[in-house]
CSV table of C-alpha atoms in Angstrom, one decimal:
chain,number,residue,atom,x,y,z
A,1,MET,CA,176.6,105.7,167.0
A,2,SER,CA,178.7,105.4,163.8
A,3,VAL,CA,177.2,103.5,160.9
A,4,GLN,CA,178.9,100.2,160.3
A,5,ARG,CA,176.4,97.6,159.2
A,6,LYS,CA,174.5,97.4,155.9
A,7,VAL,CA,171.0,96.1,155.5
A,8,LEU,CA,169.5,95.5,152.1
A,9,ILE,CA,165.8,96.3,152.0
A,10,VAL,CA,163.9,94.8,149.0
A,11,ALA,CA,160.7,96.7,148.4
A,12,TYR,CA,158.2,97.3,145.6
A,13,TYR,CA,156.3,100.3,147.0
A,14,TRP,CA,158.6,103.3,147.2
A,15,PRO,CA,158.1,107.0,146.5
A,16,PRO,CA,156.5,108.3,144.3
A,17,ALA,CA,154.1,105.5,145.0
A,18,GLY,CA,151.3,106.6,147.3
A,19,GLY,CA,149.3,104.6,149.9
A,20,PRO,CA,150.1,103.0,153.2
A,21,GLY,CA,152.4,100.3,151.7
A,22,VAL,CA,155.1,103.0,151.2
A,23,GLN,CA,155.3,104.5,154.7
A,24,ARG,CA,156.6,101.5,156.8
A,25,TRP,CA,160.0,101.0,155.1
A,26,LEU,CA,160.4,104.6,154.0
A,27,LYS,CA,160.4,105.6,157.7
A,28,PHE,CA,162.5,102.6,158.8
A,29,ALA,CA,165.1,103.5,156.2
A,30,THR,CA,165.0,107.1,157.3
A,31,TYR,CA,165.8,106.4,161.0
A,32,LEU,CA,167.9,103.2,160.8
A,33,ARG,CA,171.2,105.1,160.6
A,34,GLU,CA,170.5,106.6,164.1
A,35,PHE,CA,170.9,103.0,165.4
A,36,GLY,CA,174.0,101.9,163.5
A,37,TYR,CA,172.6,100.5,160.3
A,38,GLU,CA,173.1,101.7,156.7
A,39,PRO,CA,170.0,100.9,154.7
A,40,ILE,CA,170.3,100.1,151.0
A,41,VAL,CA,167.0,100.1,149.3
A,42,TYR,CA,166.3,97.9,146.2
A,43,VAL,CA,163.2,98.9,144.2
A,44,PRO,CA,161.9,98.5,140.6
A,45,ASP,CA,163.0,101.1,138.1
A,46,ASN,CA,159.8,101.4,136.1
A,47,PRO,CA,156.9,100.1,138.3
A,48,THR,CA,153.2,100.4,137.7
A,49,TYR,CA,151.9,102.0,140.9
A,50,PRO,CA,148.1,102.2,141.4
A,51,ILE,CA,148.5,105.5,143.3
A,52,ILE,CA,151.1,108.2,142.8
A,53,ASP,CA,152.0,110.7,145.5
A,54,SER,CA,155.0,112.8,144.3
A,55,GLY,CA,155.0,114.6,147.6
A,56,LEU,CA,156.5,111.6,149.3
A,57,LEU,CA,159.7,112.0,147.3
A,58,GLN,CA,160.4,115.0,149.6
A,59,GLU,CA,160.5,112.5,152.6
A,60,VAL,CA,163.2,110.3,151.1
A,61,PRO,CA,166.6,111.2,152.7
A,62,ASN,CA,168.9,112.8,150.1
A,63,ASP,CA,171.8,110.6,150.9
A,64,ILE,CA,170.1,107.3,151.2
A,65,ARG,CA,171.3,104.7,148.7
A,66,ILE,CA,168.6,103.4,146.3
A,67,VAL,CA,169.4,100.7,143.8
A,68,LYS,CA,166.9,100.1,140.9
A,69,LYS,CA,166.3,97.4,138.3
A,70,ALA,CA,163.7,97.3,135.6
A,71,ILE,CA,160.6,95.2,136.2
A,72,SER,CA,158.2,93.6,133.7
A,73,GLU,CA,154.6,93.8,134.7
A,74,PRO,CA,151.6,92.3,132.9
A,75,TYR,CA,149.5,95.4,133.6
A,76,LYS,CA,151.5,97.3,131.0
A,77,PHE,CA,150.5,94.8,128.3
A,78,ALA,CA,146.8,94.5,129.1
A,79,ALA,CA,146.0,97.3,126.7
A,80,TRP,CA,142.5,96.2,126.0
A,81,PHE,CA,141.6,96.7,129.7
A,82,SER,CA,141.3,100.3,130.8
A,83,LEU,CA,144.2,101.6,132.9
A,84,LYS,CA,141.8,102.8,135.5
A,85,ARG,CA,140.3,99.3,135.8
A,86,THR,CA,143.6,97.6,136.2
A,87,ARG,CA,144.8,100.1,138.8
A,88,LYS,CA,141.7,99.7,140.9
A,89,ILE,CA,142.1,95.9,140.9
A,90,SER,CA,145.8,96.2,141.6
A,91,SER,CA,145.0,98.4,144.7
A,92,GLY,CA,142.4,96.0,146.0
A,93,LEU,CA,139.3,97.8,144.8
A,94,ILE,CA,137.8,94.6,143.3
A,95,PRO,CA,134.3,95.4,142.1
A,96,LYS,CA,131.4,93.3,143.4
A,97,LYS,CA,129.5,93.4,140.1
A,98,GLN,CA,132.2,92.2,137.7
A,99,SER,CA,132.1,92.6,134.0
A,100,LEU,CA,133.5,89.9,131.7
A,101,LYS,CA,136.7,91.9,131.5
A,102,ASP,CA,136.9,92.2,135.3
A,103,LYS,CA,136.5,88.4,135.6
A,104,ILE,CA,139.1,87.7,132.9
A,105,LEU,CA,141.6,90.1,134.5
A,106,LEU,CA,141.0,88.6,138.0
A,107,TRP,CA,141.4,85.1,136.7
A,108,ILE,CA,144.6,85.9,135.0
A,109,ARG,CA,145.9,87.8,138.0
A,110,GLY,CA,145.1,84.9,140.4
A,111,ASN,CA,146.0,81.9,138.3
A,112,LEU,CA,148.7,82.9,135.9
A,113,PHE,CA,150.8,85.3,138.1
A,114,ILE,CA,151.4,83.5,141.3
A,115,PRO,CA,151.8,84.8,143.9
A,116,ASP,CA,151.1,88.2,142.2
A,117,ALA,CA,151.8,90.2,139.1
A,118,ARG,CA,155.3,91.1,140.1
A,119,VAL,CA,156.6,87.6,139.9
A,120,LEU,CA,158.5,88.3,136.7
A,121,TRP,CA,160.9,90.5,138.8
A,122,VAL,CA,162.0,87.6,140.9
A,123,LYS,CA,164.5,85.9,138.6
A,124,PRO,CA,166.3,89.0,137.3
A,125,SER,CA,166.5,90.4,140.8
A,126,VAL,CA,168.0,87.3,142.3
A,127,GLU,CA,170.7,87.2,139.5
A,128,PHE,CA,171.5,90.9,140.1
A,129,LEU,CA,171.4,90.8,143.9
A,130,GLU,CA,173.6,87.8,144.2
A,131,GLN,CA,176.5,89.7,142.7
A,132,PHE,CA,175.5,92.9,144.5
A,133,ILE,CA,175.4,91.3,147.9
A,134,GLN,CA,178.8,89.7,147.4
A,135,LYS,CA,180.3,93.0,146.2
A,136,GLU,CA,178.9,95.1,149.0
A,137,GLN,CA,179.5,92.4,151.7
A,138,ILE,CA,175.9,92.6,152.9
A,139,LYS,CA,174.9,90.3,155.7
A,140,LEU,CA,171.3,91.3,156.4
A,141,VAL,CA,168.5,91.2,153.8
A,142,VAL,CA,164.9,92.3,154.4
A,143,THR,CA,162.0,91.7,152.0
A,144,THR,CA,158.7,93.4,152.5
A,145,GLY,CA,155.4,92.3,151.0
A,146,PRO,CA,152.8,92.4,149.6
A,147,PRO,CA,153.6,91.9,146.8
A,148,HIS,CA,154.7,88.6,148.2
A,149,SER,CA,156.8,87.9,145.1
A,150,LEU,CA,159.5,89.9,146.8
A,151,HIS,CA,159.7,87.2,149.5
A,152,LEU,CA,160.5,84.7,146.8
A,153,ILE,CA,163.6,86.9,146.0
A,154,GLY,CA,164.7,86.5,149.6
A,155,ALA,CA,164.1,82.7,149.6
A,156,LYS,CA,166.0,82.3,146.3
A,157,LEU,CA,168.9,84.3,147.6
A,158,LYS,CA,169.1,82.1,150.7
A,159,GLU,CA,169.4,79.1,148.4
A,160,ARG,CA,172.4,80.7,146.8
A,161,LYS,CA,174.3,80.2,150.1
A,162,LEU,CA,175.5,83.8,150.3
A,163,ASN,CA,175.9,83.7,154.0
A,164,VAL,CA,173.1,86.3,154.5
A,165,THR,CA,170.5,86.4,157.2
A,166,TRP,CA,167.1,87.0,155.7
A,167,MET,CA,164.0,88.5,157.4
A,168,ALA,CA,160.6,88.5,155.6
A,169,ASP,CA,158.4,91.4,156.6
A,170,PHE,CA,154.6,90.8,156.1
A,171,ARG,CA,152.7,94.1,156.1
A,172,ASP,CA,149.6,92.0,155.4
A,173,PRO,CA,148.9,88.2,155.5
A,174,TRP,CA,149.3,86.1,152.4
A,175,THR,CA,146.6,83.5,151.6
A,176,SER,CA,144.2,84.7,154.4
A,177,ILE,CA,144.0,88.3,153.2
A,178,GLY,CA,140.4,89.3,152.5
A,179,TYR,CA,140.7,89.9,148.8
A,180,HIS,CA,142.4,86.5,148.1
A,181,LYS,CA,139.2,84.7,147.8
A,182,ASP,CA,138.0,87.2,145.2
A,183,LEU,CA,140.7,86.2,142.7
A,184,LEU,CA,138.8,83.4,141.1
A,185,LEU,CA,141.5,80.9,142.0
A,186,THR,CA,141.4,77.4,140.6
A,187,SER,CA,142.1,74.6,143.1
A,188,TRP,CA,145.6,74.2,141.5
A,189,ALA,CA,146.4,77.9,142.0
A,190,ALA,CA,145.1,78.0,145.5
A,191,LYS,CA,147.3,75.1,146.4
A,192,LYS,CA,150.3,76.8,144.8
A,193,HIS,CA,149.7,79.9,146.8
A,194,LYS,CA,149.7,77.8,150.0
A,195,ARG,CA,152.8,76.0,149.0
A,196,LEU,CA,154.7,79.2,148.2
A,197,GLU,CA,153.6,80.7,151.5
A,198,LYS,CA,154.8,77.7,153.4
A,199,TYR,CA,158.1,77.8,151.4
A,200,VAL,CA,158.7,81.4,152.4
A,201,LEU,CA,157.7,81.0,156.0
A,202,ASP,CA,160.0,78.1,156.5
A,203,SER,CA,163.0,79.5,154.5
A,204,ALA,CA,163.3,82.8,156.2
A,205,ASP,CA,165.6,83.2,159.2
A,206,HIS,CA,163.0,85.5,160.9
A,207,LEU,CA,159.5,86.7,160.2
A,208,LEU,CA,158.3,90.2,161.0
A,209,VAL,CA,154.6,91.0,161.1
A,210,THR,CA,152.4,94.0,162.1
A,211,SER,CA,149.9,92.4,164.5
A,212,SER,CA,149.8,89.7,167.1
A,213,GLY,CA,147.0,88.0,165.2
A,214,THR,CA,149.2,87.5,162.2
A,215,LYS,CA,151.9,86.1,164.4
A,216,THR,CA,149.5,83.6,165.9
A,217,GLU,CA,148.3,82.7,162.3
A,218,PHE,CA,151.9,82.1,161.1
A,219,GLN,CA,152.9,80.2,164.3
A,220,ALA,CA,150.4,77.5,163.2
A,221,LEU,CA,152.3,77.2,159.9
A,222,THR,CA,156.0,77.4,160.7
A,223,GLN,CA,158.7,77.1,163.4
A,224,THR,CA,160.5,80.2,162.2
A,225,PRO,CA,160.8,82.8,164.9
A,226,ILE,CA,158.3,85.7,164.5
A,227,SER,CA,158.4,89.3,165.9
A,228,VAL,CA,155.7,92.0,165.9
A,229,ILE,CA,156.4,95.6,165.0
A,230,THR,CA,153.3,97.6,164.2
A,231,ASN,CA,153.0,100.5,161.9
A,232,GLY,CA,153.2,104.0,163.3
A,233,PHE,CA,153.2,107.7,162.9
A,234,ASP,CA,155.9,110.3,162.1
A,235,SER,CA,156.7,113.5,164.0
A,236,TYR,CA,154.9,115.9,161.6
A,237,GLU,CA,151.7,114.0,162.2
A,238,ILE,CA,151.3,115.3,165.8
A,239,GLU,CA,151.4,119.0,165.2
A,240,PRO,CA,148.2,120.8,166.3
A,241,ALA,CA,145.8,122.3,163.8
A,242,PRO,CA,142.4,124.1,163.9
A,243,VAL,CA,139.5,121.7,163.6
A,244,ASP,CA,136.5,122.0,161.2
A,245,LYS,CA,133.7,124.3,162.2
A,246,LYS,CA,131.2,121.6,161.0
A,247,PHE,CA,130.7,118.3,162.9
A,248,SER,CA,132.8,116.4,160.4
A,249,LEU,CA,133.3,112.6,160.3
A,250,ALA,CA,136.2,111.7,158.1
A,251,GLN,CA,137.1,108.4,156.4
A,252,ILE,CA,140.7,108.5,155.1
A,253,GLY,CA,142.1,105.8,152.9
A,254,SER,CA,140.8,103.3,150.4
A,255,PHE,CA,137.1,102.7,151.0
A,256,LEU,CA,136.5,99.1,149.6
A,257,ALA,CA,133.1,97.7,148.9
A,258,ASP,CA,133.6,95.1,151.7
A,259,ARG,CA,134.1,97.9,154.2
A,260,ASN,CA,130.7,99.5,153.5
A,261,PRO,CA,129.3,100.1,157.0
A,262,GLU,CA,125.5,100.1,156.4
A,263,ILE,CA,124.8,100.5,160.1
A,264,LEU,CA,126.8,103.8,160.1
A,265,TRP,CA,124.8,105.3,157.2
A,266,GLN,CA,121.6,104.2,158.8
A,267,ALA,CA,122.5,105.7,162.2
A,268,LEU,CA,123.6,109.0,160.6
A,269,ALA,CA,120.4,109.2,158.5
A,270,GLU,CA,118.3,108.7,161.7
A,271,LEU,CA,120.2,111.4,163.6
A,272,ILE,CA,119.7,113.8,160.7
A,273,ARG,CA,115.9,113.1,160.7
A,274,GLU,CA,115.6,113.3,164.5
A,275,ASN,CA,117.9,116.3,165.3
A,276,THR,CA,117.7,119.5,163.2
A,277,ASP,CA,120.8,120.9,164.9
A,278,PHE,CA,122.8,117.8,163.8
A,279,ALA,CA,121.5,118.1,160.3
A,280,LYS,CA,122.6,121.7,160.0
A,281,VAL,CA,126.3,121.1,160.8
A,282,PHE,CA,127.0,117.5,159.9
A,283,GLU,CA,129.5,116.7,157.2
A,284,LEU,CA,130.8,113.3,156.0
A,285,LYS,CA,134.3,113.6,154.4
A,286,ILE,CA,135.7,110.7,152.3
A,287,ILE,CA,139.3,111.0,151.4
A,288,GLY,CA,140.8,108.4,149.1
A,289,ALA,CA,139.6,105.9,146.5
A,290,VAL,CA,136.1,104.8,147.1
A,291,SER,CA,134.0,101.9,145.8
A,292,PRO,CA,130.9,102.9,143.8
A,293,ILE,CA,129.0,100.5,146.1
A,294,VAL,CA,129.9,102.6,149.1
A,295,VAL,CA,128.8,105.8,147.2
A,296,ASP,CA,125.5,104.1,146.2
A,297,SER,CA,124.9,103.0,149.8
A,298,ILE,CA,125.4,106.6,151.1
A,299,LYS,CA,123.0,107.9,148.4
A,300,LYS,CA,120.4,105.2,149.3
A,301,ASN,CA,120.4,106.4,152.9
A,302,GLY,CA,119.8,110.0,151.9
A,303,LEU,CA,123.3,111.3,152.8
A,304,THR,CA,124.3,112.7,149.4
A,305,ASP,CA,123.8,116.3,150.5
A,306,TYR,CA,126.1,115.8,153.5
A,307,VAL,CA,129.0,113.9,151.8
A,308,ASN,CA,132.2,115.5,150.5
A,309,LEU,CA,134.2,113.2,148.2
A,310,PHE,CA,137.8,114.5,148.1
A,311,GLY,CA,139.4,111.7,146.1
A,312,TYR,CA,143.0,110.7,146.8
A,313,LEU,CA,145.0,113.4,148.5
A,314,PRO,CA,148.8,113.5,148.9
A,315,HIS,CA,149.9,112.1,152.2
A,316,LEU,CA,150.7,115.4,153.9
A,317,GLU,CA,147.3,116.8,152.8
A,318,ALA,CA,145.6,113.7,154.2
A,319,VAL,CA,147.4,114.2,157.5
A,320,LYS,CA,146.1,117.8,157.7
A,321,GLN,CA,142.6,116.5,157.2
A,322,GLN,CA,143.1,114.0,160.0
A,323,ARG,CA,144.0,116.8,162.4
A,324,ALA,CA,141.2,119.1,161.1
A,325,SER,CA,138.3,116.6,161.3
A,326,GLN,CA,136.1,116.4,164.3
A,327,VAL,CA,135.8,112.6,164.3
A,328,LEU,CA,137.9,110.0,162.4
A,329,LEU,CA,136.3,106.9,161.0
A,330,LEU,CA,138.3,103.6,161.0
A,331,ILE,CA,136.4,100.9,159.1
A,332,GLU,CA,137.7,97.3,158.6
A,333,ILE,CA,136.1,94.5,156.6
A,334,ASP,CA,133.6,92.3,158.6
A,335,ARG,CA,135.4,89.0,158.0
A,336,PRO,CA,137.1,86.7,160.5
A,337,GLU,CA,140.4,86.9,158.6
A,338,SER,CA,140.3,90.7,158.9
A,339,LYS,CA,140.7,90.5,162.7
A,340,VAL,CA,144.5,90.4,162.3
A,341,ILE,CA,144.7,93.6,160.2
A,342,ILE,CA,145.8,96.7,162.1
A,343,PRO,CA,145.2,99.6,159.6
A,344,GLY,CA,148.3,101.8,159.4
A,345,LYS,CA,146.2,104.9,159.6
A,346,LEU,CA,145.1,103.9,163.2
A,347,PHE,CA,148.5,105.3,164.4
A,348,GLU,CA,148.3,108.5,162.4
A,349,TYR,CA,144.8,108.9,163.8
A,350,LEU,CA,146.1,108.5,167.3
A,351,ALA,CA,148.7,111.2,166.6
A,352,ALA,CA,146.0,113.5,165.2
A,353,GLN,CA,144.4,113.5,168.7
A,354,ARG,CA,140.9,113.5,167.4
A,355,PRO,CA,138.2,111.0,168.6
A,356,ILE,CA,138.2,107.7,166.6
A,357,LEU,CA,135.0,105.9,165.7
A,358,ALA,CA,136.0,102.3,164.7
A,359,ILE,CA,133.9,99.6,163.1
A,360,GLY,CA,135.3,96.1,162.5
A,361,PRO,CA,135.0,92.4,163.1
A,362,GLU,CA,134.5,91.0,166.6
A,363,GLY,CA,137.8,90.5,168.3
A,364,ALA,CA,139.8,92.8,166.0
A,365,ASP,CA,143.4,93.3,167.0
A,366,PHE,CA,143.2,97.1,166.7
A,367,GLN,CA,140.4,97.3,169.2
A,368,SER,CA,142.7,96.8,172.2
A,369,ILE,CA,145.2,99.4,170.9
A,370,LEU,CA,142.4,102.0,170.4
A,371,GLU,CA,140.9,101.3,173.8
A,372,LYS,CA,144.2,101.3,175.7
A,373,ALA,CA,145.0,104.7,174.2
A,374,GLY,CA,141.7,106.0,175.3
A,375,ALA,CA,141.2,107.5,171.9
A,376,GLY,CA,137.7,106.4,170.9
A,377,ARG,CA,135.3,103.5,170.7
A,378,PHE,CA,135.1,100.3,168.7
A,379,PHE,CA,131.9,98.7,167.4
A,380,ASN,CA,131.1,95.6,165.4
A,381,TYR,CA,128.7,95.4,162.5
A,382,ALA,CA,125.8,94.5,164.8
A,383,ASP,CA,126.1,97.5,167.1
A,384,LYS,CA,123.9,100.0,165.4
A,385,ILE,CA,122.1,101.2,168.5
A,386,ALA,CA,125.3,101.7,170.5
A,387,LEU,CA,127.0,103.3,167.5
A,388,LYS,CA,124.2,105.8,167.1
A,389,ALA,CA,124.2,106.6,170.8
A,390,TYR,CA,128.0,107.2,170.7
A,391,ILE,CA,127.7,109.5,167.7
A,392,GLY,CA,125.0,111.4,169.6
A,393,SER,CA,127.3,111.8,172.6
A,394,LEU,CA,130.2,113.0,170.4
A,395,PHE,CA,127.8,115.6,168.9
A,396,SER,CA,126.8,116.8,172.3
A,397,ASP,CA,130.5,117.2,173.2
A,398,PHE,CA,130.9,119.1,169.9
A,399,GLN,CA,128.1,121.5,170.8
A,400,SER,CA,129.6,122.2,174.2
A,401,GLY,CA,133.1,122.6,172.8
A,402,ASN,CA,134.4,119.6,174.7
A,403,LEU,CA,135.0,117.2,171.8
A,404,VAL,CA,138.7,116.5,172.6
A,405,VAL,CA,140.8,113.4,173.3
A,406,LYS,CA,144.3,113.1,174.8
A,407,PRO,CA,145.6,109.6,173.8
A,408,PHE,CA,148.1,108.3,176.2
A,409,ASP,CA,151.2,106.2,175.8
A,410,ILE,CA,151.3,106.6,172.0
A,411,GLN,CA,154.9,107.6,171.7
A,412,GLN,CA,155.7,103.8,171.5
A,413,PHE,CA,154.1,104.0,168.0
A,414,SER,CA,156.3,106.8,166.7
A,415,ARG,CA,158.4,105.8,163.7
A,416,ARG,CA,161.6,106.5,165.6
A,417,SER,CA,160.6,104.3,168.5
A,418,LEU,CA,159.6,101.5,166.2
A,419,THR,CA,162.8,101.8,164.3
A,420,LYS,CA,164.7,101.4,167.6
A,421,ASN,CA,162.8,98.2,168.1
A,422,LEU,CA,163.7,97.1,164.6
A,423,ALA,CA,167.3,97.9,165.2
A,424,GLU,CA,167.3,95.8,168.3
A,425,LEU,CA,165.9,92.9,166.4
A,426,LEU,CA,168.5,93.4,163.6
A,427,ASP,CA,171.2,93.3,166.3
A,428,THR,CA,170.1,89.8,167.3
A,429,LEU,CA,170.1,88.7,163.7
A,430,TRP,CA,173.5,90.2,163.0
A,431,GLU,CA,175.0,88.3,165.9
A,432,SER,CA,173.3,85.0,165.1
């Protein structure tokens, strides 16, 4: 199909930024032209990314049009805070035991920069994009958040009566996200967050979310039409690779303090004490930023000699580790509001074709996806006995050489298939 229609994608996270927030629209932009849309990506020129992954630059199509404008971010001026501290808080690694500086930074972040620290980019972006949209004759605009300030850009552009159709893509919820309550919000700030959320939800022509749970949550707040397109995996993520010789359990991605699965550490410690064969070959791999609270919990349970802390790895290296590990760990925060979160790495895990051991809140949206694919088991935070038994059964399969899974019907989650779904949605918006 020949490319005829332009769609403006307003994003903050873009290569060389690392982390899951980059992948969704990087891949949508990569494949959209196959379905008749020409993506134009608008991103900040000088952002402060908490994670850098220069390898992702190789995944940006050479001929894709990227428009940039400078952004002012308060993190750059918080010189008396350490850069490491501000990057951790920016990426969601909010410490449980907070120093005075942590509390001050969190209070400033939550109460002075609403909805987030990128809010200063809204006004200059609206002024710039108003002229750009008219010049380029753009009809479709997509904003993706978090940061949710970018949705304010979409809302303000709608107010300029530019004859554009605007879709707001929520990779995560807004006021119900787990870390929101950790921002030390005043009642005034909390109300403003709610007010801005309602403003965006009602102003958009269409809302796009990543889970049915988020759709249900938003349907209680607005009459704006809502569609669900999950995250997914790309083609290179399904290539076979030799697996570890050890019985390795791998956690890949940011390991927040609130995700600390005590029942898992306890079960593993018991298996080590009870089974000498298990103790000889077990390895716990943690790949990505990890909270000190998680590390301390692992140490407290006597697992220090079995853990391998890789730190952050470039995305392609992380994909290799997914394929090489014997078992993949998928841990979500044990809070009711976390039920609507479907971790993006779930789909990469499915493509890796390794058994998945998942722990999360009762009724989590990702449980049904995991179980329908036949790729592993889900446990809540009270399921220690069943969890231990499952690990034992996985180890038995490992010993006999039968630790394999063949997930079924997962091609629906390939990035190309999901982009096809997106294009069909854009078709309806284009014609409206």
